[in-house]
Structures are given as C-alpha cells and as structure tokens.
Amino acid sequence: MTLQPLIENAVKHGLEPKREGGIVRVEAFSQGEWVVIKVTDDGVGISPQLLAVLNDEASIEGSTGGIGLLNLRQRLRHFSSTATLTVDSDKTGTAVSIAMLSAKEERCES
C-alpha cells in the first residue's frame, strides 16, 4: 500500500511521456537512526510549481492533483509520528523519499 502509488506515479507521470521509456528504482536503506525508502525514476521530471504543491500538504488538499501522495502521507502518520515524505525532481527524473525513525528509535522516543 505504501510503494504502489509511488511506483504507479513514476511510471504514469515520469516514464509514459518518454518515448524511450526509462527506469524506476526502489531502494531501502538506513541512514543513522532513520529508515529511508526511496523511489526514483529517470522520467520527464516535475515542474517547479507542481513540485512546490506536492511538498506542501495544505496545497495538495486544495488541489485536484497529488491525491495519492496526500493519502500516503496520512497513512504514514498513522504508522509513525516521525515519518516524512519528500519529493525532489528536475529534468532528469524524480525521487520520492519516505523517512522514519527505526522501530527501535521510535519506541525510545515514545
């Protein structure tokens, strides 16, 4: 439920517009006390204006796009109070990262 909308967005919005197709990469790794899941594509990228909306939850709530990301942010909040979702993009592709404290760190914070 967490990765599906990210991979679907990468294919639909990033790769489908490219004639030659592209690559979607899914990575999971630890970064200190954080666990990071990152979905990247080498697609067409996202305009700076849309990127600003996608990274601002209040803006998404008032728009017609980004509903999948908004729903994902809400699901993550139920799973972990430390979870963040960020979108980075340029003309060479897009990266969506989910970061949260590891379960061990999360228990210590509570």
PDB file of C-alpha atoms in Angstrom:
ATOM      1  CA  MET A   1       0.000   0.000   0.000  1.00  0.00           C
ATOM      2  CA  THR A   2       2.916   2.351   0.549  1.00  0.00           C
ATOM      3  CA  LEU A   3       5.029   1.702  -2.528  1.00  0.00           C
ATOM      4  CA  GLN A   4       2.257   1.086  -5.061  1.00  0.00           C
ATOM      5  CA  PRO A   5       1.181   4.739  -5.534  1.00  0.00           C
ATOM      6  CA  LEU A   6       4.814   5.874  -5.740  1.00  0.00           C
ATOM      7  CA  ILE A   7       5.704   3.318  -8.409  1.00  0.00           C
ATOM      8  CA  GLU A   8       2.459   3.960 -10.279  1.00  0.00           C
ATOM      9  CA  ASN A   9       3.155   7.725 -10.305  1.00  0.00           C
ATOM     10  CA  ALA A  10       6.725   7.137 -11.502  1.00  0.00           C
ATOM     11  CA  VAL A  11       5.513   5.058 -14.442  1.00  0.00           C
ATOM     12  CA  LYS A  12       2.412   7.091 -15.326  1.00  0.00           C
ATOM     13  CA  HIS A  13       3.768  10.618 -14.907  1.00  0.00           C
ATOM     14  CA  GLY A  14       7.509  10.107 -15.306  1.00  0.00           C
ATOM     15  CA  LEU A  15       8.089   7.362 -17.841  1.00  0.00           C
ATOM     16  CA  GLU A  16       4.973   7.164 -20.029  1.00  0.00           C
ATOM     17  CA  PRO A  17       5.593  10.623 -21.559  1.00  0.00           C
ATOM     18  CA  LYS A  18       9.078   9.466 -22.681  1.00  0.00           C
ATOM     19  CA  ARG A  19       9.191   7.616 -25.993  1.00  0.00           C
ATOM     20  CA  GLU A  20      12.195   5.563 -24.966  1.00  0.00           C
ATOM     21  CA  GLY A  21      10.788   4.529 -21.564  1.00  0.00           C
ATOM     22  CA  GLY A  22      13.029   4.554 -18.543  1.00  0.00           C
ATOM     23  CA  ILE A  23      13.923   3.064 -15.198  1.00  0.00           C
ATOM     24  CA  VAL A  24      12.154   3.010 -11.836  1.00  0.00           C
ATOM     25  CA  ARG A  25      14.396   2.156  -8.893  1.00  0.00           C
ATOM     26  CA  VAL A  26      13.236   1.232  -5.377  1.00  0.00           C
ATOM     27  CA  GLU A  27      15.766   1.437  -2.555  1.00  0.00           C
ATOM     28  CA  ALA A  28      15.527   0.901   1.193  1.00  0.00           C
ATOM     29  CA  PHE A  29      18.404   1.766   3.486  1.00  0.00           C
ATOM     30  CA  SER A  30      19.261   3.026   6.952  1.00  0.00           C
ATOM     31  CA  GLN A  31      20.726   6.461   7.453  1.00  0.00           C
ATOM     32  CA  GLY A  32      21.811   6.693  11.062  1.00  0.00           C
ATOM     33  CA  GLU A  33      18.696   6.103  13.162  1.00  0.00           C
ATOM     34  CA  TRP A  34      16.425   6.651  10.157  1.00  0.00           C
ATOM     35  CA  VAL A  35      14.991   4.113   7.719  1.00  0.00           C
ATOM     36  CA  VAL A  36      14.584   5.515   4.202  1.00  0.00           C
ATOM     37  CA  ILE A  37      12.561   4.122   1.300  1.00  0.00           C
ATOM     38  CA  LYS A  38      13.239   5.891  -1.971  1.00  0.00           C
ATOM     39  CA  VAL A  39      11.535   5.517  -5.352  1.00  0.00           C
ATOM     40  CA  THR A  40      13.341   7.200  -8.238  1.00  0.00           C
ATOM     41  CA  ASP A  41      12.727   7.406 -11.955  1.00  0.00           C
ATOM     42  CA  ASP A  42      14.645   8.859 -14.879  1.00  0.00           C
ATOM     43  CA  GLY A  43      11.490  10.287 -16.404  1.00  0.00           C
ATOM     44  CA  VAL A  44      10.463  13.755 -17.510  1.00  0.00           C
ATOM     45  CA  GLY A  45      10.527  15.310 -14.047  1.00  0.00           C
ATOM     46  CA  ILE A  46       8.058  17.635 -12.347  1.00  0.00           C
ATOM     47  CA  SER A  47       7.713  21.377 -12.889  1.00  0.00           C
ATOM     48  CA  PRO A  48       8.924  23.560 -10.004  1.00  0.00           C
ATOM     49  CA  GLN A  49       5.375  24.860  -9.497  1.00  0.00           C
ATOM     50  CA  LEU A  50       3.857  21.393  -9.128  1.00  0.00           C
ATOM     51  CA  LEU A  51       6.794  20.246  -7.016  1.00  0.00           C
ATOM     52  CA  ALA A  52       6.084  23.054  -4.535  1.00  0.00           C
ATOM     53  CA  VAL A  53       2.443  21.941  -4.299  1.00  0.00           C
ATOM     54  CA  LEU A  54       3.369  18.259  -3.841  1.00  0.00           C
ATOM     55  CA  ASN A  55       5.713  19.075  -0.958  1.00  0.00           C
ATOM     56  CA  ASP A  56       3.088  21.210   0.821  1.00  0.00           C
ATOM     57  CA  GLU A  57       0.301  19.108   2.303  1.00  0.00           C
ATOM     58  CA  ALA A  58      -2.049  22.105   2.679  1.00  0.00           C
ATOM     59  CA  SER A  59      -1.665  22.912  -1.027  1.00  0.00           C
ATOM     60  CA  ILE A  60      -2.403  19.322  -2.054  1.00  0.00           C
ATOM     61  CA  GLU A  61      -5.615  19.310  -0.027  1.00  0.00           C
ATOM     62  CA  GLY A  62      -6.891  22.227  -2.094  1.00  0.00           C
ATOM     63  CA  SER A  63      -5.788  20.918  -5.497  1.00  0.00           C
ATOM     64  CA  THR A  64      -7.007  18.292  -7.917  1.00  0.00           C
ATOM     65  CA  GLY A  65      -3.612  16.562  -8.166  1.00  0.00           C
ATOM     66  CA  GLY A  66      -1.401  14.773  -5.673  1.00  0.00           C
ATOM     67  CA  ILE A  67      -4.219  12.854  -4.012  1.00  0.00           C
ATOM     68  CA  GLY A  68      -2.172   9.643  -3.924  1.00  0.00           C
ATOM     69  CA  LEU A  69       0.659  11.435  -2.109  1.00  0.00           C
ATOM     70  CA  LEU A  70      -1.769  13.080   0.306  1.00  0.00           C
ATOM     71  CA  ASN A  71      -3.345   9.698   1.128  1.00  0.00           C
ATOM     72  CA  LEU A  72       0.106   8.177   1.565  1.00  0.00           C
ATOM     73  CA  ARG A  73       1.171  10.967   3.953  1.00  0.00           C
ATOM     74  CA  GLN A  74      -1.955  10.351   6.026  1.00  0.00           C
ATOM     75  CA  ARG A  75      -1.306   6.579   6.140  1.00  0.00           C
ATOM     76  CA  LEU A  76       2.301   7.172   7.168  1.00  0.00           C
ATOM     77  CA  ARG A  77       1.173   9.412  10.016  1.00  0.00           C
ATOM     78  CA  HIS A  78      -0.876   6.507  11.424  1.00  0.00           C
ATOM     79  CA  PHE A  79       2.146   4.228  11.192  1.00  0.00           C
ATOM     80  CA  SER A  80       4.780   6.589  12.590  1.00  0.00           C
ATOM     81  CA  SER A  81       4.706  10.084  14.049  1.00  0.00           C
ATOM     82  CA  THR A  82       8.227  10.679  12.684  1.00  0.00           C
ATOM     83  CA  ALA A  83       7.530   9.727   9.060  1.00  0.00           C
ATOM     84  CA  THR A  84       8.212  12.275   6.327  1.00  0.00           C
ATOM     85  CA  LEU A  85       7.569  12.162   2.601  1.00  0.00           C
ATOM     86  CA  THR A  86       9.554  14.415   0.272  1.00  0.00           C
ATOM     87  CA  VAL A  87       9.543  14.823  -3.489  1.00  0.00           C
ATOM     88  CA  ASP A  88      12.626  16.030  -5.408  1.00  0.00           C
ATOM     89  CA  SER A  89      12.686  16.471  -9.154  1.00  0.00           C
ATOM     90  CA  ASP A  90      14.480  18.027 -12.087  1.00  0.00           C
ATOM     91  CA  LYS A  91      14.610  17.408 -15.832  1.00  0.00           C
ATOM     92  CA  THR A  92      16.460  14.123 -15.267  1.00  0.00           C
ATOM     93  CA  GLY A  93      13.771  12.488 -13.129  1.00  0.00           C
ATOM     94  CA  THR A  94      12.037  12.391  -9.792  1.00  0.00           C
ATOM     95  CA  ALA A  95      12.806  10.938  -6.372  1.00  0.00           C
ATOM     96  CA  VAL A  96      10.208  10.375  -3.663  1.00  0.00           C
ATOM     97  CA  SER A  97      11.597   9.536  -0.241  1.00  0.00           C
ATOM     98  CA  ILE A  98       9.884   8.227   2.856  1.00  0.00           C
ATOM     99  CA  ALA A  99      11.956   8.557   6.020  1.00  0.00           C
ATOM    100  CA  MET A 100      11.091   7.498   9.556  1.00  0.00           C
ATOM    101  CA  LEU A 101      12.875   6.626  12.752  1.00  0.00           C
ATOM    102  CA  SER A 102      13.656   2.941  13.022  1.00  0.00           C
ATOM    103  CA  ALA A 103      11.215   0.981  15.164  1.00  0.00           C
ATOM    104  CA  LYS A 104      13.814   0.807  17.932  1.00  0.00           C
ATOM    105  CA  GLU A 105      14.298   4.597  17.922  1.00  0.00           C
ATOM    106  CA  GLU A 106      10.547   5.201  17.694  1.00  0.00           C
ATOM    107  CA  ARG A 107       9.946   3.182  20.884  1.00  0.00           C
ATOM    108  CA  CYS A 108      12.625   5.161  22.727  1.00  0.00           C
ATOM    109  CA  GLU A 109      11.025   8.462  21.666  1.00  0.00           C
ATOM    110  CA  SER A 110       7.559   7.446  22.944  1.00  0.00           C
TER     111      SER A 110
END
